[in-house]
């Protein structure tokens, strides 16, 4: 149908569950000894993803990792061109961050601009020993030299497509889909 929308399911609820379990294992393996690890969910969908990762890590290692939330709205590089100021959400970062490994958790990595802004916002709360990046989906098209440490799924996309992540805690269902206009 001309002018319609394409919708392609990429990850189902079960696929997302397995992907989060795998990411948890990768985080455990890379960070030998988790006593200095803090998970930080980037608003909006990174927050429930961080909580799910923390639960999976607890199942495997019996260790409760601190979880923070991060709003990077005022660190965006497009504030001057937005039609309206971004809605603010609460940042709640476990203190102190110094000498910790902070793992930023987000749903989709695209240009790298949000990840850069999140790193800058996180540094306003302290100086972690290291910052790692975990994403559920990496869709490519980077504009900045940002590379995630943990990737749930690489999904090559066209620039006119969108990756739609739905999480039960926010959207009432778990799914990842590609949405785009049909030519």
Short mmCIF file of N, CA and C in Angstrom, two decimals, residues 1-7 160-161 178-183:
data_model
loop_
_atom_site.label_atom_id
_atom_site.label_comp_id
_atom_site.label_asym_id
_atom_site.label_seq_id
_atom_site.Cartn_x
_atom_site.Cartn_y
_atom_site.Cartn_z
N UNK A 1 0.85 -1.17 0.00
CA UNK A 1 0.00 0.00 0.00
C UNK A 1 0.89 1.23 0.00
N UNK A 2 0.75 2.11 -0.96
CA UNK A 2 1.58 3.31 -1.09
C UNK A 2 1.28 4.27 0.05
N UNK A 3 2.34 4.84 0.62
CA UNK A 3 2.17 5.82 1.69
C UNK A 3 1.86 5.19 3.04
N UNK A 4 1.86 3.85 3.15
CA UNK A 4 1.58 3.18 4.40
C UNK A 4 2.82 3.06 5.27
N UNK A 5 2.68 2.31 6.36
CA UNK A 5 3.80 2.11 7.28
C UNK A 5 4.21 0.65 7.30
N UNK A 6 5.50 0.43 7.35
CA UNK A 6 6.05 -0.90 7.53
C UNK A 6 6.26 -1.12 9.02
N UNK A 7 5.96 -2.30 9.50
CA UNK A 7 6.13 -2.63 10.90
C UNK A 7 6.68 -4.05 10.94
N UNK A 160 15.49 6.48 7.51
CA UNK A 160 14.08 6.88 7.60
C UNK A 160 13.25 5.89 8.44
N UNK A 161 13.89 4.86 8.96
CA UNK A 161 13.20 3.91 9.83
C UNK A 161 13.43 4.29 11.29
N UNK A 178 10.86 -2.50 13.99
CA UNK A 178 11.28 -1.45 13.07
C UNK A 178 10.02 -0.89 12.44
N UNK A 179 9.91 0.42 12.48
CA UNK A 179 8.77 1.10 11.89
C UNK A 179 9.31 2.08 10.86
N UNK A 180 8.73 2.07 9.68
CA UNK A 180 9.17 2.99 8.63
C UNK A 180 8.05 3.23 7.64
N UNK A 181 8.22 4.27 6.85
CA UNK A 181 7.25 4.56 5.81
C UNK A 181 7.51 3.69 4.60
N UNK A 182 6.42 3.16 4.05
CA UNK A 182 6.52 2.36 2.84
C UNK A 182 6.66 3.30 1.66
N UNK A 183 7.55 2.96 0.72
CA UNK A 183 7.74 3.82 -0.46
C UNK A 183 6.69 3.55 -1.50
#
